[in-house]
Coordinates of N, CA, C and O in Angstrom, one line a residue:
X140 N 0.8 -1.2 0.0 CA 0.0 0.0 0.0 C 0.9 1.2 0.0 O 1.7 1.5 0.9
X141 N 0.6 2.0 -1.1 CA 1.1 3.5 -0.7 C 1.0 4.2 0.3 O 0.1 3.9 1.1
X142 N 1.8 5.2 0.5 CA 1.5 6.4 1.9 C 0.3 7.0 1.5 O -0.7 6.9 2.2
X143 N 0.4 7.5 0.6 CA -1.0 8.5 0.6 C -2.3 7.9 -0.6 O -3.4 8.5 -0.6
X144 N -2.2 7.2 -1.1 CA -3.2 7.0 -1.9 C -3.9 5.2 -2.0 O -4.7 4.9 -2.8
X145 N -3.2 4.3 -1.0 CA -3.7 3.1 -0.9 C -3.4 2.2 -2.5 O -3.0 2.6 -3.6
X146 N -3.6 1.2 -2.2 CA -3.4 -0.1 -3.3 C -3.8 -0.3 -4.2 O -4.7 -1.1 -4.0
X147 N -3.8 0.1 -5.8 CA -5.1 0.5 -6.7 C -5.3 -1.2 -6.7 O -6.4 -1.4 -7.3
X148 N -4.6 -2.2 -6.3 CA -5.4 -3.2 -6.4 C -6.2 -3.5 -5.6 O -7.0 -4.4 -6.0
X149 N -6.5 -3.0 -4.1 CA -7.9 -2.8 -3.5 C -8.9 -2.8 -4.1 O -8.9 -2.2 -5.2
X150 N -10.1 -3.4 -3.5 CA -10.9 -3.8 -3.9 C -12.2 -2.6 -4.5 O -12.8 -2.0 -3.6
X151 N -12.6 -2.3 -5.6 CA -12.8 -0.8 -5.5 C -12.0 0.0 -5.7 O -12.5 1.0 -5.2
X152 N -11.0 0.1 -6.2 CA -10.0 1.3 -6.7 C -9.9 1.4 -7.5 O -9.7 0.3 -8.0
X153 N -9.7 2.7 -8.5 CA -9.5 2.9 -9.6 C -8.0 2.3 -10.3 O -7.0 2.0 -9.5
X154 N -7.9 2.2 -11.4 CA -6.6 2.3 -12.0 C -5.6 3.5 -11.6 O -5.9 4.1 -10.5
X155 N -4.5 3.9 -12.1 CA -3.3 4.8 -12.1 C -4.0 6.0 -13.2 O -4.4 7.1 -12.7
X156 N -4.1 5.9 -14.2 CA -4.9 6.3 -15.2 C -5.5 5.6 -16.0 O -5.4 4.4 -16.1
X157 N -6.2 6.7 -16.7 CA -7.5 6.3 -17.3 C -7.8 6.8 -18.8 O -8.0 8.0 -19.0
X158 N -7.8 6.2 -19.6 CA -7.9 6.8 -21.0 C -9.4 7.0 -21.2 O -10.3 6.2 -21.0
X159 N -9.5 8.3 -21.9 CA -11.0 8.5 -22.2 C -11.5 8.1 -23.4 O -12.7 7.8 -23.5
X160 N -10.8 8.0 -24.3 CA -10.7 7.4 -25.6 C -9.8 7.2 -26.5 O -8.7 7.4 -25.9
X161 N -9.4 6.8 -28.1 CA -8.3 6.4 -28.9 C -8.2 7.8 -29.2 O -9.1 8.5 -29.6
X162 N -7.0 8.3 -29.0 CA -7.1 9.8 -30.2 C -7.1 11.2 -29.0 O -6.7 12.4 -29.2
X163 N -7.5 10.8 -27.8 CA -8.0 11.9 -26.8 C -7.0 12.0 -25.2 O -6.6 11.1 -24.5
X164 N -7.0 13.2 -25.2 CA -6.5 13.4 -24.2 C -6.4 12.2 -22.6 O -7.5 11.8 -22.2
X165 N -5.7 11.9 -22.1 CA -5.4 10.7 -21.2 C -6.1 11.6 -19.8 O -5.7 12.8 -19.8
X166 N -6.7 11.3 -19.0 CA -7.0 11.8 -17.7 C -6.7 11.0 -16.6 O -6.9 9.8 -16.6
X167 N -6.1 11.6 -15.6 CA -5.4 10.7 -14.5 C -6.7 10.6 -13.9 O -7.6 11.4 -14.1
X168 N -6.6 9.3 -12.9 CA -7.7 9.3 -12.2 C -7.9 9.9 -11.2 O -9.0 9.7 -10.7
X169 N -7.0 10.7 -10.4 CA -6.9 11.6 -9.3 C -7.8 12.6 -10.3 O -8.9 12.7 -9.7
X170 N -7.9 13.3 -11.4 CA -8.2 14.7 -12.2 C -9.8 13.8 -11.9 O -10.6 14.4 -11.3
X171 N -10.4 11.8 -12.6 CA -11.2 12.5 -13.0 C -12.3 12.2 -11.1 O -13.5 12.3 -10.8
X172 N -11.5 12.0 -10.6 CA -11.6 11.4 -8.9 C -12.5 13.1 -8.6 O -13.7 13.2 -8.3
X173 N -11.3 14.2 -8.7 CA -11.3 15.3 -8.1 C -13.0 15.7 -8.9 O -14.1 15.9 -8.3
X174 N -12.8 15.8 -10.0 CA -14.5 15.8 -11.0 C -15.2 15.5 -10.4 O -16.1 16.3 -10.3
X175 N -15.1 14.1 -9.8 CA -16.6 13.5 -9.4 C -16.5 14.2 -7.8 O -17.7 14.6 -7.5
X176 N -16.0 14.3 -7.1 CA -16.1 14.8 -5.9 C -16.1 16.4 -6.0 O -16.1 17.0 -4.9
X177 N -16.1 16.9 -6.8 CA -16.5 18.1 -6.9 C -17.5 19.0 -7.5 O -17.8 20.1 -7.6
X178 N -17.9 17.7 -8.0 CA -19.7 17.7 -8.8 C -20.9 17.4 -7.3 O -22.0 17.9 -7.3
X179 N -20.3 16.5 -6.1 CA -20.6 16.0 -5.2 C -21.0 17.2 -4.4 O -22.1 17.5 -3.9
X180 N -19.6 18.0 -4.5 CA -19.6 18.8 -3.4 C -20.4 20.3 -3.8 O -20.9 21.0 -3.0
X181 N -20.5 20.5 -4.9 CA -21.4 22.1 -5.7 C -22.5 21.5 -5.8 O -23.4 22.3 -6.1
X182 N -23.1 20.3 -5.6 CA -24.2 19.5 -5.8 C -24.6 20.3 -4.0 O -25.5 21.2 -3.8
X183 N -23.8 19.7 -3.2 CA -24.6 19.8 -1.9 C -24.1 21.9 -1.4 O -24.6 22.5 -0.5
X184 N -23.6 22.1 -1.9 CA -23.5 23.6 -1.7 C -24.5 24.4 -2.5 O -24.5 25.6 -2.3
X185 N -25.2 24.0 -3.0 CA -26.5 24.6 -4.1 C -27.4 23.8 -3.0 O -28.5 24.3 -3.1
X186 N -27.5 23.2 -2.4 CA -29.1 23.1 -1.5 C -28.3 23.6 -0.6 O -29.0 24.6 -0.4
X187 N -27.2 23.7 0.3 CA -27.0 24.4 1.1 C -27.9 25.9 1.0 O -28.7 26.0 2.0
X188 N -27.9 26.8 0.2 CA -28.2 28.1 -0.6 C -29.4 28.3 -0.6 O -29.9 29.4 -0.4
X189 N -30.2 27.0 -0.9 CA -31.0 26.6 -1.1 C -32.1 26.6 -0.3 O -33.1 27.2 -0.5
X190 N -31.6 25.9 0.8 CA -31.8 25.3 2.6 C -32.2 27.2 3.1 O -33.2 27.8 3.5
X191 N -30.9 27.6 2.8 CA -31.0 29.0 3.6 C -32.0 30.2 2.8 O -32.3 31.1 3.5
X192 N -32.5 30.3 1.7 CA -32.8 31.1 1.0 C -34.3 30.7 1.4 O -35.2 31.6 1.5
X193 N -34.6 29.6 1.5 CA -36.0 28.9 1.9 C -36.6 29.7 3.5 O -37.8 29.9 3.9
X194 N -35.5 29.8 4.1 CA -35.7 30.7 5.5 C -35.1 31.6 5.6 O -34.6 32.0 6.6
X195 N -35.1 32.2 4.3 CA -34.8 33.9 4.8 C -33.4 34.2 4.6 O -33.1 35.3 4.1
X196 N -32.3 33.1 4.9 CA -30.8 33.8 5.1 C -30.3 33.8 4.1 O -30.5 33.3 3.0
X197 N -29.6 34.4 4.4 CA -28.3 34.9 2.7 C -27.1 34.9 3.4 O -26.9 34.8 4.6
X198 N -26.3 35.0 2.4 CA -24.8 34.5 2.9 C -24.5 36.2 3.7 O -24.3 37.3 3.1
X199 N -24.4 36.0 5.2 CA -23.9 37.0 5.4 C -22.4 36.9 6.6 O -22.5 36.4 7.7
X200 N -21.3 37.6 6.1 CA -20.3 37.1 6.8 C -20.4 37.5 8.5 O -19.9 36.8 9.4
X201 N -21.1 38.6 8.7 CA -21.5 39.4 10.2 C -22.3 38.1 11.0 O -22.6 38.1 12.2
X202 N -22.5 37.3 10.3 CA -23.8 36.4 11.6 C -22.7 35.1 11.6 O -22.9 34.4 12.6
X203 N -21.8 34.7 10.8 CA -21.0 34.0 11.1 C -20.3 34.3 12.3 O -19.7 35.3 12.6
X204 N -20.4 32.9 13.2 CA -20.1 33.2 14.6 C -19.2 31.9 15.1 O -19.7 30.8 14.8
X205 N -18.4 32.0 15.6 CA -17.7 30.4 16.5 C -18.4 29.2 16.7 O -18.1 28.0 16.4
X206 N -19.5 29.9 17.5 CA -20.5 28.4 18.2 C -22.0 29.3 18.2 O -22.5 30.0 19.0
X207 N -22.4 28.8 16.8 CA -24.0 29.7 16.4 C -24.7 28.9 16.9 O -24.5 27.7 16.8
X208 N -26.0 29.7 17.5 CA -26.9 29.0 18.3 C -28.4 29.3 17.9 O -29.4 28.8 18.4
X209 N -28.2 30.3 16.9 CA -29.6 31.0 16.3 C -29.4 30.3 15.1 O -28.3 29.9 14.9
X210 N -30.4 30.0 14.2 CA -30.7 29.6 13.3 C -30.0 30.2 12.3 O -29.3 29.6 11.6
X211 N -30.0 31.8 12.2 CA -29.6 32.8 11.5 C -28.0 32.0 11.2 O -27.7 31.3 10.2
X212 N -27.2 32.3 12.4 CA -26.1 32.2 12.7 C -25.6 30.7 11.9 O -24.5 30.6 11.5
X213 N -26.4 29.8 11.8 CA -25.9 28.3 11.6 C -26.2 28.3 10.3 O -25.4 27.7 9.7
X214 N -27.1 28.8 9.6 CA -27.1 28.9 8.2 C -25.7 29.7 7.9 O -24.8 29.4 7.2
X215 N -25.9 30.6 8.4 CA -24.6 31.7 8.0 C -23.2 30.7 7.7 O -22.5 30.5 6.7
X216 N -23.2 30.2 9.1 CA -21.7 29.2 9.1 C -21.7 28.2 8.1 O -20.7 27.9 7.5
X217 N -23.1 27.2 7.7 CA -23.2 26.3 6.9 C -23.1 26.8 5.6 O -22.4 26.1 4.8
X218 N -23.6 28.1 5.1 CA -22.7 28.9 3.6 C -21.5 29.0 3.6 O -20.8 28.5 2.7
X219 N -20.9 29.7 4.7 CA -19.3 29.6 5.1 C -18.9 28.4 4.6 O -18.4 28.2 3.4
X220 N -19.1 27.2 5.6 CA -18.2 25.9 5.3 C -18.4 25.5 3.7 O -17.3 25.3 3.0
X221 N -19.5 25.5 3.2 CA -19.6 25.2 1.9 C -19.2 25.5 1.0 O -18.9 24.8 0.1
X222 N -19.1 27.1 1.3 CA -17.6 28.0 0.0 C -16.5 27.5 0.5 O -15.6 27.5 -0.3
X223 N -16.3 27.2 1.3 CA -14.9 26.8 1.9 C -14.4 25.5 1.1 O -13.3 25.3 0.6
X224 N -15.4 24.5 1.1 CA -15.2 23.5 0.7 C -14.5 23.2 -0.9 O -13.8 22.4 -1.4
X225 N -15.3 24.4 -1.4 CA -15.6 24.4 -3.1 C -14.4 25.1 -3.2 O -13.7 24.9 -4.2
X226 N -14.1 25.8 -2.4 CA -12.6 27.0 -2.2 C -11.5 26.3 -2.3 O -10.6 26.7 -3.0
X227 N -11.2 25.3 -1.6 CA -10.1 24.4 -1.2 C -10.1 22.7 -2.0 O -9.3 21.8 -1.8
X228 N -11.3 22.8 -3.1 CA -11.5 21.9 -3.7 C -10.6 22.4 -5.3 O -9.9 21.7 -5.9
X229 N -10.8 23.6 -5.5 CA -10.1 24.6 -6.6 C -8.4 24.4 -6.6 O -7.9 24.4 -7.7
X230 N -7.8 24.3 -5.6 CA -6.8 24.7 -5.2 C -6.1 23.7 -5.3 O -6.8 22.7 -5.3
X231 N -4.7 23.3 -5.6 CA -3.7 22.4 -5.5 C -3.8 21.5 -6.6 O -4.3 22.1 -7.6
X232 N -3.4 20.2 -6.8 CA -3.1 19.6 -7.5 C -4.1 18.2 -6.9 O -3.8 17.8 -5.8
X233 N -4.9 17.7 -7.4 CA -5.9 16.1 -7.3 C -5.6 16.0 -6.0 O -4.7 16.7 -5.6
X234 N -6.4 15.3 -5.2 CA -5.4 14.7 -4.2 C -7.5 14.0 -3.7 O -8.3 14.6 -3.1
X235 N -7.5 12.5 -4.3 CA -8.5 11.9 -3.4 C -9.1 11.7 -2.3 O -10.4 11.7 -2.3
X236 N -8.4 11.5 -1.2 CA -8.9 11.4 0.2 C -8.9 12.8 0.3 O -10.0 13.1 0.7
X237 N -8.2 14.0 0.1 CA -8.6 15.1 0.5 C -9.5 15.5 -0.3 O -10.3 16.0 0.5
X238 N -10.0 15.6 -1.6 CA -11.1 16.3 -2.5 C -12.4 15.6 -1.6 O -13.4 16.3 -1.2
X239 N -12.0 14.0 -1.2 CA -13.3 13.5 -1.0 C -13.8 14.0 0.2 O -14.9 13.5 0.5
X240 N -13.1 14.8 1.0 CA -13.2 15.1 2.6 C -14.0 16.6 2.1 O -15.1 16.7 2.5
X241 N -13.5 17.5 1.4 CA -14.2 18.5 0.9 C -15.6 18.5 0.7 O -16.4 19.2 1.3
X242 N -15.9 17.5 -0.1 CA -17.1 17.2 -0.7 C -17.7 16.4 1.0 O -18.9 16.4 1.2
X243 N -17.1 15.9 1.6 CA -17.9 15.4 2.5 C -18.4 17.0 3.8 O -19.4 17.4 4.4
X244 N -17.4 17.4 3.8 CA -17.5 18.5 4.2 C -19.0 19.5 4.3 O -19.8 19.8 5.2
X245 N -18.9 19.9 2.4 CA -20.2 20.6 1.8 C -21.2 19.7 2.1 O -22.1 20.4 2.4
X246 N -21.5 18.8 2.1 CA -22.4 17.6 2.5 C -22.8 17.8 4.3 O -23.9 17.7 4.7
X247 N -22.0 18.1 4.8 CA -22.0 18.3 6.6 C -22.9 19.8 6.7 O -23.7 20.1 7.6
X248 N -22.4 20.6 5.5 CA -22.7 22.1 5.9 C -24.4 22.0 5.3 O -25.3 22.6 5.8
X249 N -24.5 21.0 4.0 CA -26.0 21.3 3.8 C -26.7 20.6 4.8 O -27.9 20.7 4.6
X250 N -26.5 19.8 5.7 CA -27.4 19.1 7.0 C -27.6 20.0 7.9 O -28.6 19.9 8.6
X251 N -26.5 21.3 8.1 CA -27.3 22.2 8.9 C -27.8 22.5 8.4 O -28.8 22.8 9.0
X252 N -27.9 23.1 6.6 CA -28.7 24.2 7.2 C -30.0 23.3 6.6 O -31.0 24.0 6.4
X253 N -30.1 22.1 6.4 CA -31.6 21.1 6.2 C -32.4 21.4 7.8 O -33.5 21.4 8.2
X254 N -31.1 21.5 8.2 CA -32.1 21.7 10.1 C -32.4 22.8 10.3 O -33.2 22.8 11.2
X255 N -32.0 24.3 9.6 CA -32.3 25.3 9.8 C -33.5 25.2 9.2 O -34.5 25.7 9.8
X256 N -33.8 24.5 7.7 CA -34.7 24.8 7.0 C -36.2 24.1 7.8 O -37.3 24.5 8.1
X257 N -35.5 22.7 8.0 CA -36.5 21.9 8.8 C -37.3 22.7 9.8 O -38.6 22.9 10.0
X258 N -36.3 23.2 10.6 CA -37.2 24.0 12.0 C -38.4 24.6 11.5 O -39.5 24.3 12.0
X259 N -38.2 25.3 10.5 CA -38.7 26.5 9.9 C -40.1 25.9 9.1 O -41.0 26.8 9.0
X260 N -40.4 25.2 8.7 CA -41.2 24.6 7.7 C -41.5 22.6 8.2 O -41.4 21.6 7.6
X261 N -41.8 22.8 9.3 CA -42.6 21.7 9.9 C -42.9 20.6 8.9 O -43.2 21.1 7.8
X262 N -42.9 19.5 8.9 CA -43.6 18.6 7.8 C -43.3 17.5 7.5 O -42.5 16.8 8.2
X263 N -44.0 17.0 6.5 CA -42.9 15.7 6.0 C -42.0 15.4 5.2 O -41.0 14.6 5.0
X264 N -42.6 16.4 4.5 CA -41.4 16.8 3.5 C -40.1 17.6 3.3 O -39.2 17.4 2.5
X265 N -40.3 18.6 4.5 CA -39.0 18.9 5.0 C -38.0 17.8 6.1 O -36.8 17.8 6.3
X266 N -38.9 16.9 6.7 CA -38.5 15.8 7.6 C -37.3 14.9 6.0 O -36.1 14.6 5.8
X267 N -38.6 14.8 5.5 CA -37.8 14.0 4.3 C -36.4 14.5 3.8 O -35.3 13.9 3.9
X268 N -36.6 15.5 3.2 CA -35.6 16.8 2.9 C -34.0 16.5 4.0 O -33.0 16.2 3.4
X269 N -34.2 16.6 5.3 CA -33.5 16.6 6.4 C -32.8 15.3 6.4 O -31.6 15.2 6.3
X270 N -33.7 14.4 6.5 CA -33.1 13.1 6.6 C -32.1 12.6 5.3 O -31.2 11.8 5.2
X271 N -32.7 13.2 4.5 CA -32.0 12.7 3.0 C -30.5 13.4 2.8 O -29.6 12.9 2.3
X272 N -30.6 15.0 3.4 CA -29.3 15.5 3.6 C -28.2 14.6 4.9 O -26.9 14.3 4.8
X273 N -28.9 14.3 5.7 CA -28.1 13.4 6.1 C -27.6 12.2 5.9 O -26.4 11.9 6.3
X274 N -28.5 11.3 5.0 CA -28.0 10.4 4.5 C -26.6 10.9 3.2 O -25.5 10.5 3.1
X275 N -27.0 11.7 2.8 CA -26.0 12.3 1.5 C -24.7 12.4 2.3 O -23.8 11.6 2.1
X276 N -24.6 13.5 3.3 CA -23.9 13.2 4.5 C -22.8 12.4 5.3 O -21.7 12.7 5.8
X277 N -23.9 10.9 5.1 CA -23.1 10.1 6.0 C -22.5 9.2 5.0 O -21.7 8.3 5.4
X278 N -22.7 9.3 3.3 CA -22.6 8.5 2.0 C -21.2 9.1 1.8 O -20.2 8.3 1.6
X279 N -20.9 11.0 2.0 CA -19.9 11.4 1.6 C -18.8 10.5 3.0 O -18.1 9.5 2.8
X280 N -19.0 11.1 3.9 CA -18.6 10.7 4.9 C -17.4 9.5 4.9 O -16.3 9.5 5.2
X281 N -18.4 8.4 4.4 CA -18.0 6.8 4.1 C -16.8 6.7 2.6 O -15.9 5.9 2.4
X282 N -17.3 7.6 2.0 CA -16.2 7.5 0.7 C -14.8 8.6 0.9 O -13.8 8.7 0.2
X283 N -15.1 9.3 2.3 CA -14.2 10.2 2.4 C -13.0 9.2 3.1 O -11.8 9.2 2.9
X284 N -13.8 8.2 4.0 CA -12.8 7.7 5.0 C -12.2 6.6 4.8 O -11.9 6.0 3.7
X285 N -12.0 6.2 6.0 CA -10.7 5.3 5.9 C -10.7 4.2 4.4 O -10.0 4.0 3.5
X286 N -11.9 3.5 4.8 CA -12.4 2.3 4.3 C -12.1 3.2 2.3 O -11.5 2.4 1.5
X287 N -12.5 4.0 2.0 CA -12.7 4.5 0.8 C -11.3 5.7 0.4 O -10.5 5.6 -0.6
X288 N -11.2 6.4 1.2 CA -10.2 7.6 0.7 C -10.1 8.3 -0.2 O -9.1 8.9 -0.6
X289 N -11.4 8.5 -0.7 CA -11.8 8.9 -2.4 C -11.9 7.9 -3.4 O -12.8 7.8 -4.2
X290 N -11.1 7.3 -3.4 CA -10.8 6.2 -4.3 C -11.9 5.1 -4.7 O -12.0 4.6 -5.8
X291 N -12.5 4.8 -3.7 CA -13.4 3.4 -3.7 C -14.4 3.8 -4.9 O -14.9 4.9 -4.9
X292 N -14.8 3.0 -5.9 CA -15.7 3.5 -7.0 C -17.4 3.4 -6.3 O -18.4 4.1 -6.3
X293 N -17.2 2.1 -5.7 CA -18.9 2.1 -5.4 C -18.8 2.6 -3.9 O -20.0 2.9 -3.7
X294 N -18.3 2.9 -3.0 CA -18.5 4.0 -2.1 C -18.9 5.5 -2.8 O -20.0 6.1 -2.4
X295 N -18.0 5.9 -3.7 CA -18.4 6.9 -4.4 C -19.7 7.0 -4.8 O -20.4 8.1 -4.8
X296 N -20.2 5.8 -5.3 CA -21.0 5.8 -6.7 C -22.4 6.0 -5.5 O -23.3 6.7 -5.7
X297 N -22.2 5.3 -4.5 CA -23.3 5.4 -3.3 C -23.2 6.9 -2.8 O -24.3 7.4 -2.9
X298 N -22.2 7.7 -2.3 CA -22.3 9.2 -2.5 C -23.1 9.6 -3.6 O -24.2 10.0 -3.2
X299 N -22.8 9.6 -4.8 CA -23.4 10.2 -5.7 C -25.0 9.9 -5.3 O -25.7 10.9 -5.5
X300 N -25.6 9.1 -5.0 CA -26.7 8.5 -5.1 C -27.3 9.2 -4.4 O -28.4 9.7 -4.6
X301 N -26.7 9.2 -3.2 CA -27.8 9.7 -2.2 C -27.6 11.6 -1.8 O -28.0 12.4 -1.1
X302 N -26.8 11.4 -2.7 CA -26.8 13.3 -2.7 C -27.6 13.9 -4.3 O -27.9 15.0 -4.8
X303 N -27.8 12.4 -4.6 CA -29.1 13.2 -6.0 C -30.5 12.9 -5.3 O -31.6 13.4 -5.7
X304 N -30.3 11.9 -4.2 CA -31.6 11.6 -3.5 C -31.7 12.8 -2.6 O -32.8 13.0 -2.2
X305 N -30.9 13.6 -2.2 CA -31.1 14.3 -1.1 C -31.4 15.4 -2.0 O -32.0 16.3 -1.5
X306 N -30.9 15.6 -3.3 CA -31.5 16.9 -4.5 C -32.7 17.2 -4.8 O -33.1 18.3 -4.7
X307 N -33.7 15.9 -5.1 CA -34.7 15.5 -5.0 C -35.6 15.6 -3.6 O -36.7 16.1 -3.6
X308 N -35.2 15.3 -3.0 CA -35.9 15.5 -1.4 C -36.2 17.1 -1.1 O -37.3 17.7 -0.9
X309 N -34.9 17.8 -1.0 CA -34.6 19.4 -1.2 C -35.7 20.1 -1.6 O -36.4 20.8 -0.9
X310 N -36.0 19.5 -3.6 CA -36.8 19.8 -4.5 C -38.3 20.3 -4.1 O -39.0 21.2 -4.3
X311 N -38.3 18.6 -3.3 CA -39.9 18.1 -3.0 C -40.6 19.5 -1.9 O -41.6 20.2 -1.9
X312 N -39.6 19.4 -1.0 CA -39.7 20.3 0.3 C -39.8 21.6 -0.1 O -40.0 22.3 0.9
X313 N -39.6 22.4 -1.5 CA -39.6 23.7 -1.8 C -38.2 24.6 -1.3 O -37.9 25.8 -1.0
X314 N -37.5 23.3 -1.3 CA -35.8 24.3 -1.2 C -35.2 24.3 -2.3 O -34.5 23.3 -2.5
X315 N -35.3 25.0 -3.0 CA -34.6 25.6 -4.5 C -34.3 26.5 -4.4 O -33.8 27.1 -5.3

């Protein structure tokens, strides 16, 4: 096993690279790793936006606070973490376990503010909405960590899944 990127012969890991076709540019699989975790992560930072714009908040840097305790305040930090994520997702050179922590990241920030939105809008469809952000959540979570490190395809492929289920849930609940 490598230091930083694990055994591509692990079960579930990509190749070294990856050709996209005869004739075409070659893409490493860290570049197209970083893609899919970054489609993951703008995926759950647009319901974050979402979540918050549904109750009123907008990104305001003044209500970001250390340990928010008002709703205001926890949306606030949950836009924060989410540009943060997408910020630091931009930056450097591939790197899987870390892109996929990003994206699990933006996934953590839209569960709050699913809970800010939830408080706000009673239901079952916001319950749904909530729970589904969590699930998305605990999907990124699992492909971020040990067991996966970005790399795992159907860890991933189960992220992807349930952060289009939690798009959909979002949708249902009137957070767009």
């Amino acid at each position: 096993m490598s230091e930083s990127h694990g055994d591509a012969s692990q079960q579930g890991a990509l190749p070294d690279r990856a050709t996209l076709s005869p004739g075409t540019a070659v893409l490493s699989t860290e570049e197209a790793l970083r893609k899919g975790h970054t489609a993951r992560a703008r995926s759950a930072a647009d319901r974050t936006r979402a979540a918050c714009r549904a109750v009123g908040v907008e990104a305001d840097p003044a209500a970001v606070i250390a340990v928010p305790t008002e709703a205001a305040a926890k949306a606030a930090n949950a836009l924060r973490l989410s540009a943060d994520a997408l910020a630091a997702l931009a930056k450097g050179a591939p790197d899987p376990a870390a892109d996929a922590r990003q994206a699990r990241n933006a996934a953590a920030a839209a569960v709050l503010a699913a809970q800010t939105a939830q408080s706000h809008g009673a239901g079952a469809l916001a319950d749904a909405a909530y729970d589904a952000a969590l699930k998305a959540s605990q999907a990124a979570g699992m492909a971020a960590g040990r067991d996966g490190m970005g790399r795992s395809e159907a860890l991933n492929a189960e992220a992807e899944s349930a952060e289009a289920a939690a798009v959909a849930a979002a949708g249902a609940a009137g957070w767009r």
